[in-house]
Coordinates of C-alpha atoms in Angstrom, one line a residue:
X1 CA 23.2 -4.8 -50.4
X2 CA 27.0 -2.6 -51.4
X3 CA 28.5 -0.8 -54.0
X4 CA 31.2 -2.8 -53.7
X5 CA 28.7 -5.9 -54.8
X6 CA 27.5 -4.2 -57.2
X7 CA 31.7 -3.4 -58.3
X8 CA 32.1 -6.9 -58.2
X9 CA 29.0 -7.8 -60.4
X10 CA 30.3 -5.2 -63.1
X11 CA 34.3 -6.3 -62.9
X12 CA 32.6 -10.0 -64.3
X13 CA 31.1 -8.3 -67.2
X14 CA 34.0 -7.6 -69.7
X15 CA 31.4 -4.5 -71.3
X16 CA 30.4 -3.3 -67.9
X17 CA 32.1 0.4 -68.0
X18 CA 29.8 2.3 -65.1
X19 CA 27.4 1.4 -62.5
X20 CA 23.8 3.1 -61.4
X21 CA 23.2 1.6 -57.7
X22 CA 19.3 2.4 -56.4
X23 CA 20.1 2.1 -52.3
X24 CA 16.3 2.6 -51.7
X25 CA 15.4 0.2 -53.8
X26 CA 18.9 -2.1 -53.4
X27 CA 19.2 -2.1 -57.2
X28 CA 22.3 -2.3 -59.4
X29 CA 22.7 -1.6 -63.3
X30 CA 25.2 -2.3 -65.3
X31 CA 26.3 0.3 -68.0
X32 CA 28.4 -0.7 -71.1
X33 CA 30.3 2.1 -72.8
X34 CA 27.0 3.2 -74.9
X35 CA 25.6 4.7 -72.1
X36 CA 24.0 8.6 -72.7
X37 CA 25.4 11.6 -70.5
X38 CA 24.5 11.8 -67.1
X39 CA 21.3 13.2 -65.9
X40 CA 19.8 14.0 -63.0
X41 CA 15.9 14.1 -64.2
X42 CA 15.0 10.3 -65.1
X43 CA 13.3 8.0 -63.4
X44 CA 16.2 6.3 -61.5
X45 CA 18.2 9.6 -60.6
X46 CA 14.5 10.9 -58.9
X47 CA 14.6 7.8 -56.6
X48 CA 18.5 8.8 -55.6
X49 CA 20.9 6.7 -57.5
X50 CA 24.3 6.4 -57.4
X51 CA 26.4 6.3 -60.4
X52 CA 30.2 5.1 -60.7
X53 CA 32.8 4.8 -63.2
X54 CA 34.7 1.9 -63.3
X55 CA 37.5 3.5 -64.6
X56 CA 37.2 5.6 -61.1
X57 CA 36.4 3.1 -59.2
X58 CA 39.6 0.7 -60.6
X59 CA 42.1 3.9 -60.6
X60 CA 41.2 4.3 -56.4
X61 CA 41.5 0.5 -55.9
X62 CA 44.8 -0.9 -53.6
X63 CA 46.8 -1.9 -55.8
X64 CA 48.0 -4.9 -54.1
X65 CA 44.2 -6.0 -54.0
X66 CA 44.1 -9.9 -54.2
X67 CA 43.0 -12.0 -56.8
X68 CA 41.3 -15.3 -56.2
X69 CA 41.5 -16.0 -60.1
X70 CA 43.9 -18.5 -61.5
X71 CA 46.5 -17.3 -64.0
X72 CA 45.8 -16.9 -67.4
X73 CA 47.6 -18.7 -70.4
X74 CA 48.5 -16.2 -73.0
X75 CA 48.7 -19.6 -75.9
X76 CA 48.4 -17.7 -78.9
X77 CA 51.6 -16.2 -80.2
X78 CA 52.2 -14.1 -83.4
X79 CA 51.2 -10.8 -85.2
X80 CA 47.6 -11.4 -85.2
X81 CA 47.3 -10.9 -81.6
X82 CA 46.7 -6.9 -80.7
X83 CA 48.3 -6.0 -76.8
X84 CA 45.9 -3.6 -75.5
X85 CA 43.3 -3.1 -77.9
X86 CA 40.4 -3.3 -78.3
X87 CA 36.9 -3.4 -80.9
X88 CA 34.0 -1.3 -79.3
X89 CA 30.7 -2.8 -80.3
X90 CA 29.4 -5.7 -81.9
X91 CA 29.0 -8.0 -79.2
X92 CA 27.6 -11.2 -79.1
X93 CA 28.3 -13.1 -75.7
X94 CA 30.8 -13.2 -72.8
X95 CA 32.3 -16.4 -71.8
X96 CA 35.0 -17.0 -68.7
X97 CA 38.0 -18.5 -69.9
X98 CA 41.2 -19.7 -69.3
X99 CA 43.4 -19.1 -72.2
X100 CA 43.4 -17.4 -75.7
X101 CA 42.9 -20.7 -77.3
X102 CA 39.9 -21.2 -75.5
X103 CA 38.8 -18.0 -76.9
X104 CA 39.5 -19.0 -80.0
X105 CA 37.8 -22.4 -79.6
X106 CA 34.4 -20.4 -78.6
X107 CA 34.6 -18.0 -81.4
X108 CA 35.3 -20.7 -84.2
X109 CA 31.9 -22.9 -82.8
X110 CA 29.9 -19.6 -83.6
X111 CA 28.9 -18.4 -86.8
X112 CA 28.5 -14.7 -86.4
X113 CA 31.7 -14.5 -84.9
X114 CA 34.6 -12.9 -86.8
X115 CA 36.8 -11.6 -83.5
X116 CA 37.5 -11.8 -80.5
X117 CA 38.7 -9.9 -77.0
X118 CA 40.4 -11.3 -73.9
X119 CA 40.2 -8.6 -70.9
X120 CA 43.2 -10.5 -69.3
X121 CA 42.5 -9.6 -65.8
X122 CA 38.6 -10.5 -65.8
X123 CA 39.6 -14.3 -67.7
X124 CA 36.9 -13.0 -69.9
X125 CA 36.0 -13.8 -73.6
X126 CA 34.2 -11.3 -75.6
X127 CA 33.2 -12.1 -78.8
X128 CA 32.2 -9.9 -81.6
X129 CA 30.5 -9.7 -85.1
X130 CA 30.9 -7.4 -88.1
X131 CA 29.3 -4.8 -86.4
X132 CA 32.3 -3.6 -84.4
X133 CA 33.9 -0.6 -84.5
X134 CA 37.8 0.3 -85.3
X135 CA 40.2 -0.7 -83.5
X136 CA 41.2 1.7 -80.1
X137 CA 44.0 1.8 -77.2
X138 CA 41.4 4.5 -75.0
X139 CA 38.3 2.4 -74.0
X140 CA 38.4 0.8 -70.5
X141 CA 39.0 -2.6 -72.0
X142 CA 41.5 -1.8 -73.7
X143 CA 43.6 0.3 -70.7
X144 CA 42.6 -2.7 -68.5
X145 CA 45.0 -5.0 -70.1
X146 CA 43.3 -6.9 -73.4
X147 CA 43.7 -9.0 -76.2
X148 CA 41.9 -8.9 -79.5
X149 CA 42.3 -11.3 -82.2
X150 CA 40.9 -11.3 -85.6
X151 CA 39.7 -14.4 -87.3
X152 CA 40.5 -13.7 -90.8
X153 CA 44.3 -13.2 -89.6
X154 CA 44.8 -16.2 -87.9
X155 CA 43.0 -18.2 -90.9
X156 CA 45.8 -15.9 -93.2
X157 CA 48.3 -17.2 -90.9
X158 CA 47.8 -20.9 -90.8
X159 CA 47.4 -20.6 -94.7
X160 CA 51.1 -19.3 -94.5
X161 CA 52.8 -21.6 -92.0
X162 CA 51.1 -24.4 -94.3
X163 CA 52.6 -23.2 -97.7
X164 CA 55.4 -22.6 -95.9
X165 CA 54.9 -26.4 -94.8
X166 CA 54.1 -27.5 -98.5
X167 CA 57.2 -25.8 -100.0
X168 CA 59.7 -27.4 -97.5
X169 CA 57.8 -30.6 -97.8
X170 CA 58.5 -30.0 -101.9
X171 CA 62.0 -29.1 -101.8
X172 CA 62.9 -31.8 -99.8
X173 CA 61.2 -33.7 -102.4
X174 CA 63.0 -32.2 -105.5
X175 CA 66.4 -32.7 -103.5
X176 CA 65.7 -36.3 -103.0
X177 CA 65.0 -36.6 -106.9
X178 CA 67.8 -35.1 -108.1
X179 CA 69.9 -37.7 -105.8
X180 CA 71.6 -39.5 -107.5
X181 CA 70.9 -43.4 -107.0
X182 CA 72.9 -45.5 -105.6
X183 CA 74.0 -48.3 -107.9
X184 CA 75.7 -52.4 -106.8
X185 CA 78.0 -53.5 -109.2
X186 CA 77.7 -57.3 -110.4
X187 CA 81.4 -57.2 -110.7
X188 CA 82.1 -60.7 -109.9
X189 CA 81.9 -63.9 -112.2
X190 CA 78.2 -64.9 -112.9
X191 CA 78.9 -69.3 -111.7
X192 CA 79.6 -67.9 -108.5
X193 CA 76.7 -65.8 -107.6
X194 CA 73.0 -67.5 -106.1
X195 CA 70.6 -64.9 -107.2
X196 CA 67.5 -65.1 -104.6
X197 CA 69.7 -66.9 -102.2
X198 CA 70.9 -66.1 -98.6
X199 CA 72.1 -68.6 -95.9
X200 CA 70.8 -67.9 -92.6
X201 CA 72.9 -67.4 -89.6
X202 CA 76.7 -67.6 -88.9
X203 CA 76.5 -64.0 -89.2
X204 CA 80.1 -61.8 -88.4
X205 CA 79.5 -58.4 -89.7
X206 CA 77.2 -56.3 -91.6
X207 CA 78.1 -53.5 -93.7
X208 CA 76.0 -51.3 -95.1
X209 CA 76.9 -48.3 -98.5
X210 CA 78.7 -51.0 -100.7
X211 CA 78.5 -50.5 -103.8
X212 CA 79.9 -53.8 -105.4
X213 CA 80.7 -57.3 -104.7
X214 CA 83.9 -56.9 -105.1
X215 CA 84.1 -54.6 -102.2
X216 CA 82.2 -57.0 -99.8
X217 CA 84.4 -60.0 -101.0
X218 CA 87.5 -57.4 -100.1
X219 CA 85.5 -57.1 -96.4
X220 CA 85.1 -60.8 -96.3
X221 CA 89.2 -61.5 -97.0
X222 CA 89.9 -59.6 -94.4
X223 CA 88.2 -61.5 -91.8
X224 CA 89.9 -64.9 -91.2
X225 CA 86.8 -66.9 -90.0
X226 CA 84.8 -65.6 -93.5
X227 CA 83.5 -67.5 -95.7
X228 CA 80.8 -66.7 -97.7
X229 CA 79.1 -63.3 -98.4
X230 CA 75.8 -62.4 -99.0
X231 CA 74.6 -59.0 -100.2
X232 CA 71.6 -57.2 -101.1
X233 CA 72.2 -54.6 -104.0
X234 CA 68.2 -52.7 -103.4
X235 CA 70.1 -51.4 -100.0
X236 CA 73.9 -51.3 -100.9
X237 CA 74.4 -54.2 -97.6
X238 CA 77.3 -56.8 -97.2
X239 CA 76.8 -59.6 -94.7
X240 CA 80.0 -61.9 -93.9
X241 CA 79.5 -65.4 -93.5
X242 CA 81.3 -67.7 -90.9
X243 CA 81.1 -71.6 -91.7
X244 CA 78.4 -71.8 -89.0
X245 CA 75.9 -70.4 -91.3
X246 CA 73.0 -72.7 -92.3
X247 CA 72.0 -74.5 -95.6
X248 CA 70.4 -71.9 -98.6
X249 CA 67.2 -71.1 -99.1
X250 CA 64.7 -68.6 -100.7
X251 CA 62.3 -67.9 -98.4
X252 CA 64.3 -65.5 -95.5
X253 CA 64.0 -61.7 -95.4
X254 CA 67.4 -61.2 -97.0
X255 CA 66.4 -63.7 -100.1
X256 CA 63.0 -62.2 -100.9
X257 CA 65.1 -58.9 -100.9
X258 CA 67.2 -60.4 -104.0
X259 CA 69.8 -61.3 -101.9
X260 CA 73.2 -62.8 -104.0
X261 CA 74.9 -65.2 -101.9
X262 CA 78.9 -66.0 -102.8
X263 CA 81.1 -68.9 -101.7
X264 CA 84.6 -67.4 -100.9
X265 CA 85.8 -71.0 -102.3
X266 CA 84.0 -70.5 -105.4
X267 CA 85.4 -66.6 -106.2
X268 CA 88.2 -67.3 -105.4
X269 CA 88.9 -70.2 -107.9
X270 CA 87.1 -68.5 -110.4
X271 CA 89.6 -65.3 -110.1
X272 CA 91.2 -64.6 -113.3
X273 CA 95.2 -65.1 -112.9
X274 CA 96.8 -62.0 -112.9
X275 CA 94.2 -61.3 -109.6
X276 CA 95.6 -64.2 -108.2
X277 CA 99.6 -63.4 -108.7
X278 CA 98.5 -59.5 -107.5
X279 CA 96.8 -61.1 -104.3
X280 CA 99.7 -63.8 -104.0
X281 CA 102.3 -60.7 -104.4
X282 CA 100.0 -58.4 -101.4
X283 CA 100.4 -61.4 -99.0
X284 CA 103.8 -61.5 -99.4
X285 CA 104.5 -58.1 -99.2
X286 CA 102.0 -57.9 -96.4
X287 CA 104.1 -61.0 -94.9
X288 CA 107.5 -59.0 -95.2
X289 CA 106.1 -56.0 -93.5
X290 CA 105.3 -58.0 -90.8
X291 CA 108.7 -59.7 -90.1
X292 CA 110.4 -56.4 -90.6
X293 CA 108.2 -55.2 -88.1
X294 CA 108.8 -58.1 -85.6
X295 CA 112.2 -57.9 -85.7
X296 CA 113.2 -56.2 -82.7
X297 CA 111.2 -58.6 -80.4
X298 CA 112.8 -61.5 -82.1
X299 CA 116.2 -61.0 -82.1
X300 CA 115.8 -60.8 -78.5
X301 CA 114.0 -64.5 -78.7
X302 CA 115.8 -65.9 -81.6
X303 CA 117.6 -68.3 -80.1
X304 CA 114.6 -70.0 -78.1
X305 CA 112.8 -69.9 -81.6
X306 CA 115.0 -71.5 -83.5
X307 CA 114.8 -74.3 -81.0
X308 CA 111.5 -74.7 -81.3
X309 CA 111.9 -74.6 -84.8
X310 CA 114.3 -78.0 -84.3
X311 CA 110.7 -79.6 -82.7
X312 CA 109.0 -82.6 -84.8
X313 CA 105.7 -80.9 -84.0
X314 CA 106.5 -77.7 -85.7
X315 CA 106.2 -77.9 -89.8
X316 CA 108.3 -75.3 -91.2
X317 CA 107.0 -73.5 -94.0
X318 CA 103.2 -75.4 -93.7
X319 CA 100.0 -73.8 -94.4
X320 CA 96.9 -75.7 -92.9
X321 CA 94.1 -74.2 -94.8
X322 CA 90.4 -73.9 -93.3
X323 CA 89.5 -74.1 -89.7
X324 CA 90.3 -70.2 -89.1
X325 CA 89.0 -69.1 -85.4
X326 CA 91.5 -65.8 -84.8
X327 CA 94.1 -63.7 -86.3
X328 CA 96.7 -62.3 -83.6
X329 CA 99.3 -59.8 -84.8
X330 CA 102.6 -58.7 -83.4
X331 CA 103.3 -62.4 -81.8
X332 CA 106.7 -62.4 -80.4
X333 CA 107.9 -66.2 -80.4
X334 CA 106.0 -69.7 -81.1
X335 CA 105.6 -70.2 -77.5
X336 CA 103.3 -67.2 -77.4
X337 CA 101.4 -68.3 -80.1
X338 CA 100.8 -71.4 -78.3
X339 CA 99.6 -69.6 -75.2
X340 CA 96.8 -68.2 -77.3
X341 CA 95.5 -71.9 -78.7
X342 CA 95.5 -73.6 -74.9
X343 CA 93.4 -70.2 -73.9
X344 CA 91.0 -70.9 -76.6
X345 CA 88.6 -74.1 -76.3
X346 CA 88.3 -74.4 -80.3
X347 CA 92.1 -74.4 -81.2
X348 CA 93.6 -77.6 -82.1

C-alpha cells in the first residue's frame, strides 16, 4: 500500500539493491544488483512504475532512525573475517541471524556452500557458492556495513591453531622426558625396613620431595612425639609416626604403594658407631648452645633454681626415655617447666 513497505520488504533481503513499485496495480519488486539499465518502454514502466535505489533511499534516511533489531554478536575473530566486503553473485539462500557463528553454523550444514556474508545491520546471512565473484568494497552490501568469511580460511585456520596445539602438546612432552627422575635412596640398614608395610594412623606430618630414608628419619628426630616412619619411594613422601599409630598391615593405600615402614627403635640401634658418637657429640653441642643461650634469664633465677634442685622430686642429671608429648625451648627456671605439665592433661 507504500513505498516505504515496499523499503521495508527490500531492507530484509540482504541482495535487494533497488525497488520497481506499480501504485496502480499496488505491486512491489525487488531488484538485486543484476538488474539491466533503466527503461522506460517495458511492460511495468507503461503501467507507471516507480523505481528506487536503495542506496538513495538509505543515504536520505534520518539517521537517528530506530531499530527494533537486537544487537548483533560479531563471535568470530581473526584474519579470515573481511570488514566491509563483500562477494557479488553466487547466492544460494538468506537466513536471519544473530551472530557470525550462526552464519557459520548454516553454511557448514550446506554442501554448496563455500562463503559467507553478514550485512551487519539487516542480521542477515547470505550464503554463497563457487560462482561468486571477487571480492569488492563498492557494492551496497558491502558500503552498508558487512562481513564475508571464507570457508577454506577458517578450515586453514583451525588446522593452524591445532598444530600449533599438537607442537606445544609435544614439547611439553619431550621436556617431561628429558626430566630427570626422581630417585629414593634405600640408605638405611635392610633388618629395619618392612617392605609393603605401612601402619595406619597416628599420623604428625607428611612430607613430600624426599629423596632417602635417611632424610625422613632426620624429619622424624626432630619431632619429639616420632616414632616410626613410613615412606613411599614411587612419590618421594615421608609420613612421621606418633605411638598412636595402629598395628601393620599390607592392604592400606600407602602399602599397596610399596610403602617401607621404619621403627625409630630399630634404626637407631642398628646405627653403625661412629653415627652414634657424631649424633651423641650434636646433642651435646646442641645442649651447650642452649645453656649459653639461657643464661641471661637464669642468672637472674639461679638462686630459686638451685633450690629446687635441693628437692627429692627433682633427679639431677636423669633422662626418662619414651612418653614424649612436647618440646618447649627457651624455659627460664624448673618452675616454668612445671607450669607447662599441670597445663597439659597428658603430662605426668
Amino acid at each position: 500500500s507504500s513505498l516505504s513497505k515496499c523499503r521495508k520488504l527490500c531492507q530484509r533481503e540482504a541482495s535487494c539493491v533497488r525497488i520497481v513499485a506499480i501504485p496502480t496495480t499496488n505491486r512491489c519488486i525487488l531488484k538485486n544488483s543484476q538488474h539491466s539499465e533503466g527503461t522506460r518502454v517495458s511492460w511495468t514502466a507503461k503501467h507507471g512504475s516507480i523505481s528506487i535505489s536503495m542506496e538513495c533511499v538509505n543515504a536520505d534516511a534520518p539517521q537517528d532512525e530506530p531499530s527494533d533489531l537486537p544487537s548483533f554478536s560479531l563471535d568470530l575473530k581473526g584474519s579470515c573475517v573481511e570488514k566491509d566486503i563483500d562477494y557479488p553473485g553466487g547466492w544460494i539462500r538468506t537466513f536471519d541471524v544473530g551472530s557470525l557463528s550462526e552464519c557459520l553454523e548454516k553454511c557448514s550444514m550446506n554442501s554448496e556452500c563455500v562463503l559467507f556474508v553478514v550485512l551487519i545491520g539487516k542480521q542477515q546471512c547470505l550464503l554463497k557458492n563457487s560462482d561468486h565473484e571477487g571480492p569488492t568494497s563498492f557494492s551496497f552490501i558491502a558500503k552498508a556495513g558487512s562481513r564475508a568469511v571464507k570457508m577454506d580460511c577458517l578450515s586453514d585456520q583451525n588446522k593452524k591453531t591445532a598444530r600449533k596445539h599438537q607442537e606445544i602438546d609435544e614439547e611439553k612432552h619431550q621436556k617431561e622426558k628429558e626430566k630427570p627422575e626422581e630417585t629414593f635412596d634405600l640408605d638405611i640398614p635392610g633388618s629395619c625396613m618392612e617392605i609393603g608395610v605401612d601402619y595406619p594412623d597416628g599420623f604428625i606430618a607428611t612430607f613430600n620431595g624426599i629423596s632417602s630414608l635417611s632424610k625422613c628419619r632426620k624429619l622424624c628426630q626432630g619431632e619429639a612425639s616420632c616414632v616410626r616412619i613410613v615412606a613411599i619411594p614411587t612419590t618421594n613422601r615421608c609420613i612421621l609416626k606418633n605411638s598412636r599409630h595402629s598395628e601393620g598391615t599390607k592392604v592400606s593405600w600407602a602399602a599397596k604403594q610399596g610403602s617401607i615402614s621404619i621403627s625409630m627403635e630399630c634404626v637407631n640401634a642398628d646405627a653403625p658407631e661412629d653415627e652414634k658418637k657424631a649424633r651423641k657429640h650434636q646433642e651435646i653441642d646442641e645442649e651447650k648452645q642452649r645453656k649459653e643461650k639461657e643464661m641471661p634469664r637464669r642468672k637472674e633465677g639461679k638462686e630459686k633454681t638451685d633450690n629446687e634442685s635441693e628437692d627429692e622430686c627433682v633427679l639431677k642429671d636423669t633422662d626418662l626415655q619414651g612418653g614424649s608429648i612436647r618440646r618447649i625451648v627457651d624455659v627460664s627456671s624448673m618452675e616454668e617447666c612445671r607450669g607447662f605439665c599441670e597445663n597439659n592433661i597428658k603430662c605426668v
